[in-house]
Amino acid sequence: MTMASPIPVPMPLAALARRARATVAAIDWHMLTPAEVRRLREFGLDEGVEIEMLQRAGVGGGPLACRIGRMAITFRSHIARAIHVTL
């Protein structure tokens, strides 16, 4: 008898540890403004894209920096909460 591997549970990008890499599982587009949606799509952010947490700004949910491909992008905290990733 073999044990099945655990099913990855998506978590908000904002909860990802520094230097951790993950895959975008889903994006709550309805939580974002049309301008924010356009900006994310211009960066190529969509399900299946790999992302790495680079830096967080202080305590209290400030902006955070991530790497997508070769780009470093800064997200406001509410945008990071709309992006769900799996490890």
PDB file of C-alpha atoms in Angstrom:
ATOM      1  CA  MET A   1       0.000   0.000   0.000  1.00  0.00           C
ATOM      2  CA  THR A   2       1.376   3.411  -0.915  1.00  0.00           C
ATOM      3  CA  MET A   3       0.482   6.731   0.583  1.00  0.00           C
ATOM      4  CA  ALA A   4      -0.731   9.412  -1.756  1.00  0.00           C
ATOM      5  CA  SER A   5       1.216  12.651  -1.759  1.00  0.00           C
ATOM      6  CA  PRO A   6      -0.559  15.478   0.038  1.00  0.00           C
ATOM      7  CA  ILE A   7      -2.614  17.869  -2.038  1.00  0.00           C
ATOM      8  CA  PRO A   8      -0.999  21.328  -1.962  1.00  0.00           C
ATOM      9  CA  VAL A   9      -3.188  23.883  -0.242  1.00  0.00           C
ATOM     10  CA  PRO A  10      -3.093  27.378  -1.796  1.00  0.00           C
ATOM     11  CA  MET A  11      -2.122  30.241   0.477  1.00  0.00           C
ATOM     12  CA  PRO A  12      -2.036  33.992  -0.092  1.00  0.00           C
ATOM     13  CA  LEU A  13       1.180  35.289  -1.622  1.00  0.00           C
ATOM     14  CA  ALA A  14       1.363  37.666   1.341  1.00  0.00           C
ATOM     15  CA  ALA A  15       1.916  34.636   3.622  1.00  0.00           C
ATOM     16  CA  LEU A  16       4.862  33.261   1.630  1.00  0.00           C
ATOM     17  CA  ALA A  17       8.178  33.226   3.515  1.00  0.00           C
ATOM     18  CA  ARG A  18      11.113  35.308   2.340  1.00  0.00           C
ATOM     19  CA  ARG A  19      13.148  33.557  -0.382  1.00  0.00           C
ATOM     20  CA  ALA A  20      10.451  30.898  -0.803  1.00  0.00           C
ATOM     21  CA  ARG A  21       9.414  29.935  -4.319  1.00  0.00           C
ATOM     22  CA  ALA A  22       5.881  28.993  -5.243  1.00  0.00           C
ATOM     23  CA  THR A  23       3.514  28.596  -8.155  1.00  0.00           C
ATOM     24  CA  VAL A  24       0.517  30.851  -8.675  1.00  0.00           C
ATOM     25  CA  ALA A  25      -2.556  28.659  -8.095  1.00  0.00           C
ATOM     26  CA  ALA A  26      -5.285  31.292  -8.471  1.00  0.00           C
ATOM     27  CA  ILE A  27      -5.872  35.025  -8.557  1.00  0.00           C
ATOM     28  CA  ASP A  28      -9.012  36.664  -7.158  1.00  0.00           C
ATOM     29  CA  TRP A  29      -9.385  39.122 -10.020  1.00  0.00           C
ATOM     30  CA  HIS A  30     -12.612  40.510  -8.544  1.00  0.00           C
ATOM     31  CA  MET A  31     -10.642  41.855  -5.543  1.00  0.00           C
ATOM     32  CA  LEU A  32      -8.575  44.112  -7.826  1.00  0.00           C
ATOM     33  CA  THR A  33      -9.274  47.282  -9.759  1.00  0.00           C
ATOM     34  CA  PRO A  34      -9.236  47.159 -13.571  1.00  0.00           C
ATOM     35  CA  ALA A  35      -5.907  49.029 -13.565  1.00  0.00           C
ATOM     36  CA  GLU A  36      -4.391  46.481 -11.162  1.00  0.00           C
ATOM     37  CA  VAL A  37      -5.674  43.584 -13.266  1.00  0.00           C
ATOM     38  CA  ARG A  38      -4.178  45.152 -16.391  1.00  0.00           C
ATOM     39  CA  ARG A  39      -0.827  45.690 -14.633  1.00  0.00           C
ATOM     40  CA  LEU A  40      -0.658  42.069 -13.427  1.00  0.00           C
ATOM     41  CA  ARG A  41      -1.538  40.744 -16.869  1.00  0.00           C
ATOM     42  CA  GLU A  42       1.137  42.974 -18.450  1.00  0.00           C
ATOM     43  CA  PHE A  43       3.683  41.340 -16.147  1.00  0.00           C
ATOM     44  CA  GLY A  44       2.476  37.922 -17.302  1.00  0.00           C
ATOM     45  CA  LEU A  45       1.129  36.984 -13.891  1.00  0.00           C
ATOM     46  CA  ASP A  46      -1.396  34.168 -14.200  1.00  0.00           C
ATOM     47  CA  GLU A  47      -2.016  30.654 -12.909  1.00  0.00           C
ATOM     48  CA  GLY A  48       0.987  28.370 -13.246  1.00  0.00           C
ATOM     49  CA  VAL A  49       3.590  31.139 -13.119  1.00  0.00           C
ATOM     50  CA  GLU A  50       6.485  30.648 -10.698  1.00  0.00           C
ATOM     51  CA  ILE A  51       7.091  33.417  -8.174  1.00  0.00           C
ATOM     52  CA  GLU A  52       9.692  34.036  -5.458  1.00  0.00           C
ATOM     53  CA  MET A  53       9.262  36.215  -2.378  1.00  0.00           C
ATOM     54  CA  LEU A  54      12.197  38.604  -2.173  1.00  0.00           C
ATOM     55  CA  GLN A  55      11.459  41.173   0.499  1.00  0.00           C
ATOM     56  CA  ARG A  56       8.756  42.404   2.833  1.00  0.00           C
ATOM     57  CA  ALA A  57       8.387  45.953   4.028  1.00  0.00           C
ATOM     58  CA  GLY A  58       8.240  46.064   7.792  1.00  0.00           C
ATOM     59  CA  VAL A  59       5.388  45.037  10.017  1.00  0.00           C
ATOM     60  CA  GLY A  60       1.739  45.700   9.339  1.00  0.00           C
ATOM     61  CA  GLY A  61       1.208  44.498   5.791  1.00  0.00           C
ATOM     62  CA  GLY A  62       3.296  46.925   3.773  1.00  0.00           C
ATOM     63  CA  PRO A  63       4.328  46.303   0.179  1.00  0.00           C
ATOM     64  CA  LEU A  64       6.389  43.283  -0.766  1.00  0.00           C
ATOM     65  CA  ALA A  65       8.813  42.497  -3.564  1.00  0.00           C
ATOM     66  CA  CYS A  66       8.697  39.322  -5.634  1.00  0.00           C
ATOM     67  CA  ARG A  67      10.548  37.888  -8.595  1.00  0.00           C
ATOM     68  CA  ILE A  68       8.638  36.666 -11.623  1.00  0.00           C
ATOM     69  CA  GLY A  69      11.014  35.304 -14.217  1.00  0.00           C
ATOM     70  CA  ARG A  70      13.815  37.856 -14.379  1.00  0.00           C
ATOM     71  CA  MET A  71      11.640  40.759 -13.175  1.00  0.00           C
ATOM     72  CA  ALA A  72      11.454  42.063  -9.619  1.00  0.00           C
ATOM     73  CA  ILE A  73       7.978  43.451  -8.938  1.00  0.00           C
ATOM     74  CA  THR A  74       6.587  45.262  -5.914  1.00  0.00           C
ATOM     75  CA  PHE A  75       3.015  44.480  -4.863  1.00  0.00           C
ATOM     76  CA  ARG A  76       0.787  46.346  -2.455  1.00  0.00           C
ATOM     77  CA  SER A  77      -0.382  44.083   0.345  1.00  0.00           C
ATOM     78  CA  HIS A  78      -4.016  43.888  -0.843  1.00  0.00           C
ATOM     79  CA  ILE A  79      -2.813  42.668  -4.249  1.00  0.00           C
ATOM     80  CA  ALA A  80      -0.597  40.035  -2.598  1.00  0.00           C
ATOM     81  CA  ARG A  81      -3.627  38.804  -0.642  1.00  0.00           C
ATOM     82  CA  ALA A  82      -5.551  38.311  -3.914  1.00  0.00           C
ATOM     83  CA  ILE A  83      -2.821  36.067  -5.339  1.00  0.00           C
ATOM     84  CA  HIS A  84      -2.871  32.458  -4.065  1.00  0.00           C
ATOM     85  CA  VAL A  85       0.172  30.227  -4.415  1.00  0.00           C
ATOM     86  CA  THR A  86       1.183  26.643  -3.714  1.00  0.00           C
ATOM     87  CA  LEU A  87       4.645  25.468  -2.654  1.00  0.00           C
TER      88      LEU A  87
END
